[in-house]
CSV table of C-alpha atoms in Angstrom, one decimal:
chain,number,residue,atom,x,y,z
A,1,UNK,CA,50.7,10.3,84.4
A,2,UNK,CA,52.9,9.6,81.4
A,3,UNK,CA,56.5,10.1,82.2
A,4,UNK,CA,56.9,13.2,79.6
A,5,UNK,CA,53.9,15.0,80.5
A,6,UNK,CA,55.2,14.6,83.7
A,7,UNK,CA,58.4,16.4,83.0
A,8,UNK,CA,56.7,18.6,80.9
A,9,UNK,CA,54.7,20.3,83.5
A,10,UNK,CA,58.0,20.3,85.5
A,11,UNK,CA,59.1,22.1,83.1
A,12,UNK,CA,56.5,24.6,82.7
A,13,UNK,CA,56.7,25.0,87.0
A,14,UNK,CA,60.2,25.9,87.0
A,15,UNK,CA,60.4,28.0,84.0
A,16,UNK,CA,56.8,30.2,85.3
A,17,UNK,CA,58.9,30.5,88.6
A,18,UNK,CA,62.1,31.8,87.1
A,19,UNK,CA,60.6,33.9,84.3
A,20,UNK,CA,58.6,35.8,87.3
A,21,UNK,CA,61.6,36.1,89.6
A,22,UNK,CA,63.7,37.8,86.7
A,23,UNK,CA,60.6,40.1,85.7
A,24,UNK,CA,59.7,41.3,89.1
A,25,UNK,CA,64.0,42.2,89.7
A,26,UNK,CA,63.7,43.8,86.4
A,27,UNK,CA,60.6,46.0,86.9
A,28,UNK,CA,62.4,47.2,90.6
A,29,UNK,CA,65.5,48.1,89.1
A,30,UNK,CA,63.6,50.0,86.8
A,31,UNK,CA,61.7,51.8,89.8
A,32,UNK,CA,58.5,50.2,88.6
A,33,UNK,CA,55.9,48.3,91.1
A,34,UNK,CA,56.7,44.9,91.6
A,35,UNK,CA,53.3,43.8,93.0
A,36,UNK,CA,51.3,44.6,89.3
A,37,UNK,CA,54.3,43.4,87.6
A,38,UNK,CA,54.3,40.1,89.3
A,39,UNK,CA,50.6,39.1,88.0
A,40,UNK,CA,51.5,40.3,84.7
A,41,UNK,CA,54.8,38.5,84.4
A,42,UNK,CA,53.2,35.3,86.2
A,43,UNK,CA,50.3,35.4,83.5
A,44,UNK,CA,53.5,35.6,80.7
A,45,UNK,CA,55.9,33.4,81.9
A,46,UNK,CA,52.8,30.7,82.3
A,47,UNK,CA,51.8,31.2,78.7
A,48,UNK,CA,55.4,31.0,77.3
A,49,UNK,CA,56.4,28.0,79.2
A,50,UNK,CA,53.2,26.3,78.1
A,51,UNK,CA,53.8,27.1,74.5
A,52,UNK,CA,57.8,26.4,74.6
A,53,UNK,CA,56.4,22.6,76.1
A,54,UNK,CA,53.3,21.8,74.3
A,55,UNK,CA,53.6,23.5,71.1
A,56,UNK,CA,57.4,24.1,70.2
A,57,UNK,CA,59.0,21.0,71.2
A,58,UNK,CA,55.7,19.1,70.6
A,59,UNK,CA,54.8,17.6,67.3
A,60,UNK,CA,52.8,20.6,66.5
A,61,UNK,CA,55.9,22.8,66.7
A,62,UNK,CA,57.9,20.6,64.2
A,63,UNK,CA,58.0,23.6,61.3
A,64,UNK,CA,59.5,25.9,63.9
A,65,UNK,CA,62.2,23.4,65.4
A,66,UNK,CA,63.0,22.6,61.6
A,67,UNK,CA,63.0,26.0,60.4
A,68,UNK,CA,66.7,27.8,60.5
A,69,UNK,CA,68.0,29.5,64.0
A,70,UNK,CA,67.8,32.7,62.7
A,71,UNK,CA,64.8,32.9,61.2
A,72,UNK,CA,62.8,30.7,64.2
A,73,UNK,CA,64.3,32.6,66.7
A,74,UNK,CA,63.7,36.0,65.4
A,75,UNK,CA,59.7,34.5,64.6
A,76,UNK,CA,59.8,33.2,68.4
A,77,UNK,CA,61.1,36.4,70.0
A,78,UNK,CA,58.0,38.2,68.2
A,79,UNK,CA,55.6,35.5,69.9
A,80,UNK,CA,57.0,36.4,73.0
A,81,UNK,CA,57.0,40.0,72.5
A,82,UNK,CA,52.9,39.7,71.6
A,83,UNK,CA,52.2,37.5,74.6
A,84,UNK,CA,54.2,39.8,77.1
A,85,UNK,CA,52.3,43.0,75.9
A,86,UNK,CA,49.0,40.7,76.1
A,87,UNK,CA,49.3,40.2,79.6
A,88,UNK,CA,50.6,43.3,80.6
A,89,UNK,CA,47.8,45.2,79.0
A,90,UNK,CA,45.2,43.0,80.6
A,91,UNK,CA,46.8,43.4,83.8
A,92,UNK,CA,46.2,46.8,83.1
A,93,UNK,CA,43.2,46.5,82.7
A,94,UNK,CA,42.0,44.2,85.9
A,95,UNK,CA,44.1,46.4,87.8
A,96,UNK,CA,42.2,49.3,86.7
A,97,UNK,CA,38.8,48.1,86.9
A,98,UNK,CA,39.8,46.6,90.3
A,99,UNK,CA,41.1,50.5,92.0
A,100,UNK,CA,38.3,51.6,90.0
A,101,UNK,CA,40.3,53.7,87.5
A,102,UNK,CA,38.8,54.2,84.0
A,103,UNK,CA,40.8,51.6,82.1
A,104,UNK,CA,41.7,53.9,79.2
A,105,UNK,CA,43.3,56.6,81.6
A,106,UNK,CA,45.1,53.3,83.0
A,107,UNK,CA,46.6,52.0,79.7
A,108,UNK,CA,48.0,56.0,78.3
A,109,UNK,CA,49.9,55.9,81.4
A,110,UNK,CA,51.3,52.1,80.5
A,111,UNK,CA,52.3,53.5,76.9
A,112,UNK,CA,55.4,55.8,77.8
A,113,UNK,CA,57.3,53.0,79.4
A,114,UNK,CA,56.1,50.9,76.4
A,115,UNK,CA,58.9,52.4,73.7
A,116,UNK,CA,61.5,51.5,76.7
A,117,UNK,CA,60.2,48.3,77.3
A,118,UNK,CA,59.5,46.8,74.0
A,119,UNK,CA,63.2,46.8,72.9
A,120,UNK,CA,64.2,45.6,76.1
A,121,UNK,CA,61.7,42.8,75.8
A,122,UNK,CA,62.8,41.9,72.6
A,123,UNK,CA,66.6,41.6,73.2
A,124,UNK,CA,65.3,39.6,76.9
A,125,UNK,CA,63.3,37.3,74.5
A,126,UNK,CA,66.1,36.6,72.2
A,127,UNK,CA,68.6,35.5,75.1
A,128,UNK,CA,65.9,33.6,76.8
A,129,UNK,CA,65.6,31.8,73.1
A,130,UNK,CA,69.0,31.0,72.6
A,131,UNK,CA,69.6,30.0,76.6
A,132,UNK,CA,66.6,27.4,75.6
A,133,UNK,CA,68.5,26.1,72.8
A,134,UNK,CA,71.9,25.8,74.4
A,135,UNK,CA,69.9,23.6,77.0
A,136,UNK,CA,68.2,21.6,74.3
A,137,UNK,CA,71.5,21.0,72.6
A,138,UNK,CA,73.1,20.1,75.6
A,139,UNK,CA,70.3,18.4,77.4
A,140,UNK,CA,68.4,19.8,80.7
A,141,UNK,CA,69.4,16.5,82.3
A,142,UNK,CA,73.0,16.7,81.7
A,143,UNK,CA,73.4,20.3,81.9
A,144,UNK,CA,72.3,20.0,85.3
A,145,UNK,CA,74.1,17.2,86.3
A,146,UNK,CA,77.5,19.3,85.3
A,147,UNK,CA,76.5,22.3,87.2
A,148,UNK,CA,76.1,20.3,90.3
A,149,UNK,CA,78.8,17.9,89.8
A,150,UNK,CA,77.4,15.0,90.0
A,151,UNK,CA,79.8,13.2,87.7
A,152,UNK,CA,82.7,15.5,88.4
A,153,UNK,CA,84.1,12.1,89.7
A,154,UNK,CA,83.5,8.9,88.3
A,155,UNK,CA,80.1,6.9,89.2
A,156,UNK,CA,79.2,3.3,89.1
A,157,UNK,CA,75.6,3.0,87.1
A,158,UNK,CA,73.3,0.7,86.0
A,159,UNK,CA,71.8,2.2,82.2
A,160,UNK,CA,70.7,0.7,79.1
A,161,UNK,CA,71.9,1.5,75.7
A,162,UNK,CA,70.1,1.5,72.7
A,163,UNK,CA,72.4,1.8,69.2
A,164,UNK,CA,70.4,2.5,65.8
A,165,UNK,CA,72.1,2.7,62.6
A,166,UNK,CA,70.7,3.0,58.8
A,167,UNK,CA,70.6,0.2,56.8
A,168,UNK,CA,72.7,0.7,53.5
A,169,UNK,CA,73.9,4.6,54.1
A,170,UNK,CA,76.5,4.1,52.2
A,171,UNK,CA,74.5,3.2,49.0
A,172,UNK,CA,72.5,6.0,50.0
A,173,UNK,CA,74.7,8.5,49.6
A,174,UNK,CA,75.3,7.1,46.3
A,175,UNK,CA,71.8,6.8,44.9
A,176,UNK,CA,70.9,10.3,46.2
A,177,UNK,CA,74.7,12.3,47.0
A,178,UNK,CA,75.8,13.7,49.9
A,179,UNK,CA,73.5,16.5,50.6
A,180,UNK,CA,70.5,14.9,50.3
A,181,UNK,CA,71.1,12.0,51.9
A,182,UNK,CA,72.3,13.7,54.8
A,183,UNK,CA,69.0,15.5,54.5
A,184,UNK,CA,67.0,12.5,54.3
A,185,UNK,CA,69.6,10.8,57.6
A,186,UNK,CA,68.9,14.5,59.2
A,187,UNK,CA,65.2,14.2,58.6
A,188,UNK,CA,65.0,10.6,60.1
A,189,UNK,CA,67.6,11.7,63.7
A,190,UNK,CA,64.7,14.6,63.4
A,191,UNK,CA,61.6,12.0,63.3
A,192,UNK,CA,62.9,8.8,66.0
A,193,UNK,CA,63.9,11.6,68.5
A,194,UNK,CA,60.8,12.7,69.5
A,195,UNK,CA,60.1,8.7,70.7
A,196,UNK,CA,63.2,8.3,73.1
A,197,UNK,CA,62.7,11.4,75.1
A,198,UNK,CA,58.8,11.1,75.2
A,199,UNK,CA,59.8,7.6,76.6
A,200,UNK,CA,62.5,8.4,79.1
A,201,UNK,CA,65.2,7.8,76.8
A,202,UNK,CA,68.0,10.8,76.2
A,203,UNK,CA,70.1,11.1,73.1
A,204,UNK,CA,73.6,10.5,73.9
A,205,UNK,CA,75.1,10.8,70.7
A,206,UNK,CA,74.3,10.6,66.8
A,207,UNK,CA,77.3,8.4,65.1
A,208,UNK,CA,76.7,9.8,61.4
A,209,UNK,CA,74.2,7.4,60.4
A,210,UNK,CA,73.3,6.2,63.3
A,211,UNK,CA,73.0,7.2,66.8
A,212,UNK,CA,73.4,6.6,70.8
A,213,UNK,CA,69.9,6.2,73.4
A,214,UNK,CA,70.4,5.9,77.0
A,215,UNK,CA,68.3,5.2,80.2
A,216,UNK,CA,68.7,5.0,83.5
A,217,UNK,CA,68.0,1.3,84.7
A,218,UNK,CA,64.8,1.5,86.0
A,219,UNK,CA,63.6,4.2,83.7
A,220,UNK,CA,64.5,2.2,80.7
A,221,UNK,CA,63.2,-1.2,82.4
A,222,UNK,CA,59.6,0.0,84.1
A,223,UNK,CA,56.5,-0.5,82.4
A,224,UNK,CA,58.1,-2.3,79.1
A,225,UNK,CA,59.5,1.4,78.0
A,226,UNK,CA,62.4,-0.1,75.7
A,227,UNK,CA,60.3,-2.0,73.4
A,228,UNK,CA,57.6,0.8,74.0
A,229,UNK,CA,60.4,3.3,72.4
A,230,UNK,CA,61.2,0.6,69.9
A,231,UNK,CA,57.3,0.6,68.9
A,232,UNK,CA,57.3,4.3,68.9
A,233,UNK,CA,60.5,4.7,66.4
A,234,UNK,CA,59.2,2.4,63.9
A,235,UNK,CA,55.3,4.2,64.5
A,236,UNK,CA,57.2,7.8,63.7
A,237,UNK,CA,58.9,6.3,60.4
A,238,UNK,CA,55.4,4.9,59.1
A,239,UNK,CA,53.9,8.2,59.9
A,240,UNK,CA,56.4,10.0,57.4
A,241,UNK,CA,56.4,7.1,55.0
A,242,UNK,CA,55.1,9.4,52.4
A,243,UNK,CA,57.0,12.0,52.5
A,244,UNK,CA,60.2,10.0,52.5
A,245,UNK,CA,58.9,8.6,49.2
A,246,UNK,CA,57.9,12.0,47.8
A,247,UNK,CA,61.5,13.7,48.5
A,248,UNK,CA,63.4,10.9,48.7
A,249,UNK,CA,62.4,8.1,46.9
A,250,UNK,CA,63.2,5.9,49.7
A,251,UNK,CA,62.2,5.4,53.1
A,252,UNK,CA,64.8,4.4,55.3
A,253,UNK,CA,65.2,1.0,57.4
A,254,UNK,CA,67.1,0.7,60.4
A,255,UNK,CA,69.1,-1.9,62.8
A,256,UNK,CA,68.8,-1.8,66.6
A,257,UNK,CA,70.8,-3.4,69.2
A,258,UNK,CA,70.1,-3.1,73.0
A,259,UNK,CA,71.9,-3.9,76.2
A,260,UNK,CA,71.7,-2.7,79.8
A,261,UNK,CA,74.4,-3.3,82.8
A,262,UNK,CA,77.3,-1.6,84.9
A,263,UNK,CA,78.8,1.2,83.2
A,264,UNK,CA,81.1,4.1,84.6
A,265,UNK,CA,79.6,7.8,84.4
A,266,UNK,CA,82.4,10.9,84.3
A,267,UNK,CA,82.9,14.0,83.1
A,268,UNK,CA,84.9,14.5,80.3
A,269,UNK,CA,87.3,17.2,78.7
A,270,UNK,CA,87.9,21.0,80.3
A,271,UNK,CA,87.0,23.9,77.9
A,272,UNK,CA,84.6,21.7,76.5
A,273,UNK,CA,82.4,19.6,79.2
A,274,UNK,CA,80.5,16.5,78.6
A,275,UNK,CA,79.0,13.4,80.0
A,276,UNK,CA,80.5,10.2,78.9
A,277,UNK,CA,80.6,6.6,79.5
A,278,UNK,CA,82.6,3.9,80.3
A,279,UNK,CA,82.5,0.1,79.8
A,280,UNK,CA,81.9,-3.0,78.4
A,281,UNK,CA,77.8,-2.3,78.7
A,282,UNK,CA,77.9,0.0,76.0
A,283,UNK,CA,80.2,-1.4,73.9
A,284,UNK,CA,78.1,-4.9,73.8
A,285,UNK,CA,75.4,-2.7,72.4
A,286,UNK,CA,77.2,-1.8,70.0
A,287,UNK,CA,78.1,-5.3,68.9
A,288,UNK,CA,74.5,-6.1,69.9
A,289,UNK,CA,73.4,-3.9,66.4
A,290,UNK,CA,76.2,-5.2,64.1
A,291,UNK,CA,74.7,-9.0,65.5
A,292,UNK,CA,71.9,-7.6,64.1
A,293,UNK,CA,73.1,-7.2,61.0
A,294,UNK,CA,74.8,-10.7,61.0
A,295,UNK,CA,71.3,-12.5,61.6
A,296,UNK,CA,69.3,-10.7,59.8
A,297,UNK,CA,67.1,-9.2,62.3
A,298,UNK,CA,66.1,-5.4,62.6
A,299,UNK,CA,66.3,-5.7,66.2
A,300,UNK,CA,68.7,-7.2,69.1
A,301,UNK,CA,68.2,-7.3,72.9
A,302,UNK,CA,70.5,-8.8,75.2
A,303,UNK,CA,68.4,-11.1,77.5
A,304,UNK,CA,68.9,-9.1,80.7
A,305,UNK,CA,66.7,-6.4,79.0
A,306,UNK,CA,64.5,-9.0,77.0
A,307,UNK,CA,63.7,-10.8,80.1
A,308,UNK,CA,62.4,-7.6,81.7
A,309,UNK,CA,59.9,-6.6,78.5
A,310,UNK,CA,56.4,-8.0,79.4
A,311,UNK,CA,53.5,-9.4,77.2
A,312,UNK,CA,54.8,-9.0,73.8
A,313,UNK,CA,54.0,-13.0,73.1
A,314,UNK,CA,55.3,-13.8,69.6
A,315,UNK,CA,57.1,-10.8,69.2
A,316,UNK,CA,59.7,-11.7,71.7
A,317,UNK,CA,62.1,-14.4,70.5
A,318,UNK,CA,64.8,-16.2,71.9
A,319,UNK,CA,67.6,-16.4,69.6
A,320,UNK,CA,70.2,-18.2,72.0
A,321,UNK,CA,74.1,-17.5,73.3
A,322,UNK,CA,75.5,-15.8,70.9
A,323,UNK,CA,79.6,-14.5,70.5
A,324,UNK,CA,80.1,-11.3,70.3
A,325,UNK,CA,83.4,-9.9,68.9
A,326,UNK,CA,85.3,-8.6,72.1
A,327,UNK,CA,84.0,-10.6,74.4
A,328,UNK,CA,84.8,-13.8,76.1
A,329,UNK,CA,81.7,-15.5,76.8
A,330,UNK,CA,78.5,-15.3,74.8
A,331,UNK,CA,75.9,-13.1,75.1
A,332,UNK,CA,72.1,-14.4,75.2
A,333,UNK,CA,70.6,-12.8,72.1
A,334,UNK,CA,66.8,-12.3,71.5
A,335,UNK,CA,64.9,-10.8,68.5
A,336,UNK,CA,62.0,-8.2,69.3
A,337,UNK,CA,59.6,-8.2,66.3
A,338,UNK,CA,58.1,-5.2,64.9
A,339,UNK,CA,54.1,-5.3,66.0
A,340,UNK,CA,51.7,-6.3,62.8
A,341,UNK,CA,48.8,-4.9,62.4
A,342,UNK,CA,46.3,-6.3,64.8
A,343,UNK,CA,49.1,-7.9,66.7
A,344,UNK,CA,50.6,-7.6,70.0
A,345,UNK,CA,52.2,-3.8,71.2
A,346,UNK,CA,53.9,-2.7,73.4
A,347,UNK,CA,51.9,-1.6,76.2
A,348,UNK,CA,53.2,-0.2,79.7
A,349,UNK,CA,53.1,-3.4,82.4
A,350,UNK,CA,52.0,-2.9,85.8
């Protein structure tokens, strides 16, 4: 099973269990019945998590991620409202048919509540919206991992960083000015996302024109992931070639650098917590894109991740030791081709 759809239905486990719980302490506060409110809020909080996974943050659900908070989450907290009142009226419904009530004498005594309920479940919908955003801007992963503390002291890791930057920004802004190129640079951090996570990857940070992917050692290194992601962001970019052109005039091109070794995990700051990292691992992936640059290539791995990235035959090419600025000894540089058409991809290894 593919590692996202994996965490996907995770996902959609957890948030079914939670959505339930809440919905069944709510209906007994209210002096309702919790046993027909549990199918009914089981049959919801299924649905939602489903479309939150599948559809929102899917490619399908692109127009409503892009769309502006106020407006997607006032659009979303409708959805919700129509698939609560969905499931509650056809619990209604089986519940009737099943104590053999006639099912319209069942739903005029479900209407009532309903001018209670309906704002309630609006304003519910609209926290659970924005409490889904605050994790999505944070991360699941590293929201998590500061609510339990698991970096509240420093941690010795093994991850892989993967630094992109935008090939001639700075001319960028000065074809197309400042607002639309960040548009166009927004558009792109919008587009190569999508590849990471699906891939294992998270987003550590975007660096203006650039930004920060991270793995976990084994999750970056299993089944050829790195250059899989690598594939993946150049496969989103082609995908949107056309519309680049058509808004843009330009579609943009892109540096990679890649290393993986021991780096220190904390916690950072006090009113405002983060993750953070610590090292020479990460900083040699930075240098890793800038040697990039210097060669002429579009993409750099160090050879402790190269070595480790399996049946890409020409693709893969060993550059040699290399300096990079800040460190003593050289690093052993290789190029990872982009795949031609026809050629060799990146394909998970057993």
């Amino acid at each position: 099973m593919r590692l996202s759809l994996r965490n996907k239905l995770i996902a959609v486990c957890f948030s079914t269990m939670l959505f339930t719980g809440l919905a069944i302490v709510f209906v007994i506060v209210i002096g309702g019945v919790p046993e027909r409110a549990a199918t009914a809020a089981l049959g919801t909080g299924l649905a939602i998590s489903l479309f939150e996974e599948f559809y929102v943050q899917g490619r399908p659900g692109r127009w409503l991620r892009a769309m502006h908070p106020a407006k997607s989450i006032a659009l979303y907290s409708l959805l919700i409202v129509v698939f609560a009142m969905t499931m509650m009226m056809a619990n209604k419904t089986l519940l009737g048919r099943f104590h053999g009530a006639p099912v319209a004498s069942e739903l005029a005594h479900t209407m009532p509540p309903l001018l209670i309920i309906l704002p309630l479940l609006f304003v519910v919908a609209i926290a659970a919206i924005m409490t889904l955003r605050v994790v999505g801007y944070l991360g699941a992963r590293n929201l998590f991992y500061l609510m339990i503390g698991k970096y509240h002291r420093p941690v010795l890791e093994r991850r892989i960083f993967l630094f992109l930057d935008i090939k001639g920004s700075t001319a960028l802004v000065e074809r197309l000015g400042p607002i639309e190129a960040r548009a166009l640079i927004g558009k792109f951090f919008f587009d190569v996302s999508g590849p990471i996570t699906d891939l294992g990857g998270e987003i550590y940070r975007f660096t203006g024109d650039g930004l920060v992917a991270v793995w976990g050692w084994r999750q970056g290194v299993v089944r050829n992931r790195i250059a899989r992601a690598i594939d993946a962001i150049g496969d989103a970019v082609d995908r949107e070639a056309d519309y680049y052109r058509s808004k843009f005039g330009h579609v943009p091109d892109y540096r990679i650098g890649v290393h993986g070794g021991p780096i220190v995990t904390c916690e950072e700051g006090d009113t405002r917590r983060a993750i953070g990292f610590y090292g020479d691992t990460i900083h040699i992936a930075a240098r890793l894109e800038q040697k990039a640059k210097e060669l002429g290539i579009d993409c750099a791995l160090s050879g402790n991740v190269a070595e480790l990235q399996t049946g890409l035959g020409d693709r893969l090419r060993v550059i040699g030791d290399e300096p990079v600025r800040g460190m003593a000894e050289p690093i052993k540089v290789c190029e990872l081709r982009r795949a031609k058409h026809g050629g060799p991809t990146a394909t998970p290894s057993r």
